[in-house]
C-alpha positions in Angstrom: 128.5 95.2 110.9 125.0 93.7 110.2 124.2 91.4 107.4 121.8 94.0 105.8 124.5 96.7 106.1 126.9 94.4 104.3 124.4 93.7 101.6 123.6 97.3 101.0 127.3 98.2 100.8 127.8 95.5 98.2 124.8 96.8 96.2 126.3 100.3 96.4 129.6 99.1 95.1 128.0 97.1 92.4 126.1 100.1 91.2 129.1 102.3 91.4 130.9 99.9 89.0 127.9 99.1 86.8 125.7 102.2 86.9 122.2 102.5 88.3 120.6 102.0 84.9 122.0 98.5 84.7 120.5 97.4 87.9 119.7 93.6 87.8 116.5 93.2 89.8 117.0 89.4 90.2 120.4 90.0 91.7 119.1 92.6 94.2 116.2 90.3 95.0 118.6 87.6 96.2 120.6 90.2 98.1 117.6 91.6 99.9 116.0 88.2 100.6 115.1 87.9 104.3 118.0 86.6 106.4 115.6 84.6 108.6 113.1 82.1 107.5 109.7 83.9 107.3 106.6 81.8 107.0 103.7 82.8 104.7 100.7 83.9 106.7 97.9 81.4 106.8 94.7 82.6 105.1 92.5 80.4 107.3 91.7 83.2 109.8 90.9 85.9 107.2 87.4 86.4 105.8 88.8 88.9 103.3 91.6 87.6 101.0 93.4 88.9 98.0 94.7 86.2 95.7 96.5 87.9 92.8 93.8 90.4 91.8 90.9 88.4 93.2 89.4 89.9 96.3 87.1 87.4 98.2 84.9 87.4 101.2 84.4 84.0 102.7 85.4 82.5 99.4 83.1 84.5 97.2 84.6 87.0 94.7 84.0 90.7 95.2 84.5 92.0 91.7 85.4 95.6 90.9 83.7 97.6 88.1 80.5 95.7 88.7 77.1 96.9 90.1 77.0 97.5 93.9 74.1 95.1 94.0 76.5 92.3 93.3 78.5 93.2 96.4 75.3 93.3 98.5 74.6 89.7 97.5 77.8 88.7 99.3 78.3 91.3 102.1 74.6 91.9 102.9 72.8 95.2 102.7 74.9 98.3 103.3 74.0 100.5 106.2 74.0 103.9 104.5 75.3 105.8 101.5 76.8 109.4 101.4 76.7 111.6 98.3 79.7 114.0 98.5 82.6 114.0 96.1 81.8 110.3 95.4 79.0 108.0 96.3 80.2 105.9 99.3 78.4 102.8 100.5 79.1 101.8 104.1 79.0 98.6 105.9 79.5 100.2 109.3 79.5 97.1 111.4 82.4 95.6 109.3 84.3 98.8 108.9 84.1 99.1 105.1 83.5 101.9 102.7 82.9 101.2 99.0 83.4 104.1 96.6 81.6 104.7 93.4 81.7 107.6 90.9 78.6 109.8 91.5 75.4 108.2 90.2 77.2 105.1 88.7 76.3 102.6 91.5 79.5 100.8 90.5 82.2 99.3 92.7 85.4 101.3 92.1 87.4 101.3 95.3 87.1 99.6 98.7 88.4 101.1 101.9 89.1 99.2 105.1 88.9 101.6 108.0 91.4 100.2 110.5 91.7 103.0 113.0 90.3 106.5 113.7 87.0 106.2 112.0 86.2 109.9 112.3 88.4 112.7 110.8 87.5 115.4 113.3 86.4 115.2 116.9 83.3 117.1 118.1 85.5 119.4 120.2 87.5 120.2 117.1 84.4 121.0 115.1 82.9 123.2 117.8 86.2 125.2 118.0 86.2 125.7 114.2 85.3 129.2 113.1 82.7 129.5 110.4 79.6 127.3 109.9 80.7 126.4 106.3 84.0 124.9 107.6 82.2 123.1 110.4 79.8 121.6 107.9 82.8 120.4 105.8 84.3 118.7 108.8 81.0 117.0 109.7 80.7 115.8 106.1 84.3 114.4 106.3 83.2 112.4 109.3 80.2 111.1 107.5 82.6 109.8 104.8 84.2 107.4 107.2 82.9 104.1 108.6 81.2 104.3 112.0 83.3 101.4 113.4 86.8 100.1 112.6 87.7 97.1 110.6 89.0 94.7 113.2 89.7 91.6 111.1 92.9 90.5 109.3 93.3 91.1 105.6 95.2 88.4 103.8 97.1 89.7 100.8 99.1 87.2 98.6 100.7 85.5 101.6 100.9 88.4 104.0 98.6 89.2 107.0 97.7 92.9 107.4 96.2 94.2 110.6 95.5 97.6 112.1 99.0 97.6 113.7 101.5 96.3 111.1 105.2 95.7 110.7 105.8 96.6 107.0 109.1 94.7 107.0 107.4 91.5 108.2 104.6 92.0 105.6 107.2 92.4 102.8 109.0 89.3 104.0 105.8 87.3 103.9 105.2 88.5 100.4 108.7 87.3 99.5 108.1 83.9 101.1 104.8 83.6 99.1 106.4 84.3 95.8 110.2 84.6 95.9 110.5 84.5 92.1 108.4 87.5 91.6 108.0 89.3 94.9 106.1 92.5 95.4 106.6 94.9 98.2 105.0 97.7 100.0 107.1 100.8 99.7 106.8 104.5 100.5 104.8 106.4 98.0 104.7 110.2 97.3 104.2 111.0 101.0 106.0 109.6 104.1 102.6 108.5 105.5 101.4 106.7 102.4 102.7 103.2 101.3 101.6 101.2 98.4 102.0 98.1 96.2 100.7 96.7 93.0 100.0 93.1 92.0 99.6 92.0 88.4 96.4 90.2 87.5 96.7 86.7 86.1 94.7 87.0 82.9 94.2 83.2 82.9 92.5 83.3 86.3 89.0 84.4 87.3 87.3 86.7 87.7 88.8 89.2 85.3 90.6 87.3 82.5 92.2 90.6 81.4 95.6 92.1 81.9 95.6 94.6 84.7 96.6 95.1 88.3 95.3 95.5 91.8 96.6 98.6 93.6 96.8 98.7 97.4 97.3 102.0 99.3 98.0 102.1 103.0 97.6 105.4 104.9 99.3 105.4 108.3 99.2 107.6 111.4 101.8 110.3 111.1 102.7 109.9 114.8 103.0 106.1 114.5 103.7 104.6 111.1 103.0 101.1 112.5 99.4 102.1 112.8 97.2 101.8 109.7 94.4 104.4 109.4 92.9 103.3 106.1 93.8 100.7 103.5 92.3 101.2 100.0 92.3 98.8 97.1 90.9 98.6 93.6 91.5 96.8 90.3 92.4 98.4 87.0 92.0 96.5 83.8 94.1 97.7 80.9 92.3 98.6 77.7 93.5 97.2 74.3 94.4 100.7 73.3 96.5 101.2 76.4 98.3 97.8 75.9 99.0 98.7 72.3 100.6 102.0 73.2 102.3 100.9 76.4 106.0 101.0 76.6 107.9 98.4 78.6 108.0 99.6 82.2 109.5 98.1 85.3 107.3 96.5 87.9 106.6 98.1 91.2 109.0 95.6 92.7 111.9 96.7 90.5 111.2 100.3 91.3 111.2 99.4 95.0 114.6 97.8 94.6 116.0 100.8 92.7 114.7 103.2 95.3 116.4 101.2 98.0 119.6 101.2 96.1 119.5 104.9 95.3 119.0 105.7 99.0 122.0 103.6 99.8 124.2 105.3 97.2 123.2 108.7 98.4 124.1 107.8 102.0 
């Protein structure tokens, strides 16, 4: 019987005795801590880094909810912009797409195009019946970067590449911050994974309570292959904070979901 199996059986028994609603996250954290020593990934080889909520490129902050021109000062001129459901600014040689609400010229969400930079092949488009649908597919291709993102993205102690091992990434996140670890977990679809990291309101560049959300879309035929990674920062308004009820962090939900799956099994 493996160590992980033993741990999960122990968690199941603890929940059976105590009830899922009394789940102690810190206890489960210690139980699910990596059995082997995992080193934090070095940020030295990564031009793009996420430290808390702060996204940087070669040490310079790329700040969300600011004018696109501020990003151009750091990344250089974008190659093109498409105007479909959103305005999307592309740095094709890097493999980036920066999304903005139509006409706002504001940095809302950044996409790293790791693999498959077109949605539909030309053969697929030619075989499609109806010019309107063919046009829609061509527009979908135009909404992707022309070349893939080939670098490493460093996220709070974890190295994320085009081919990833989610367990290793999660272990690196744990090693970086074992007292308050955050994990990538399956979202509302089996091909989508996500995590959220709280902003440090004492740290630049935001100085507000909020969070950075990271979404990973993977290849349905190979979940170790990332197709697109998206991230953006949300700052909480004073009205939201006033009305907000205490909610568990993403990490505690992750633990609870793990435990619930074990109990069902």
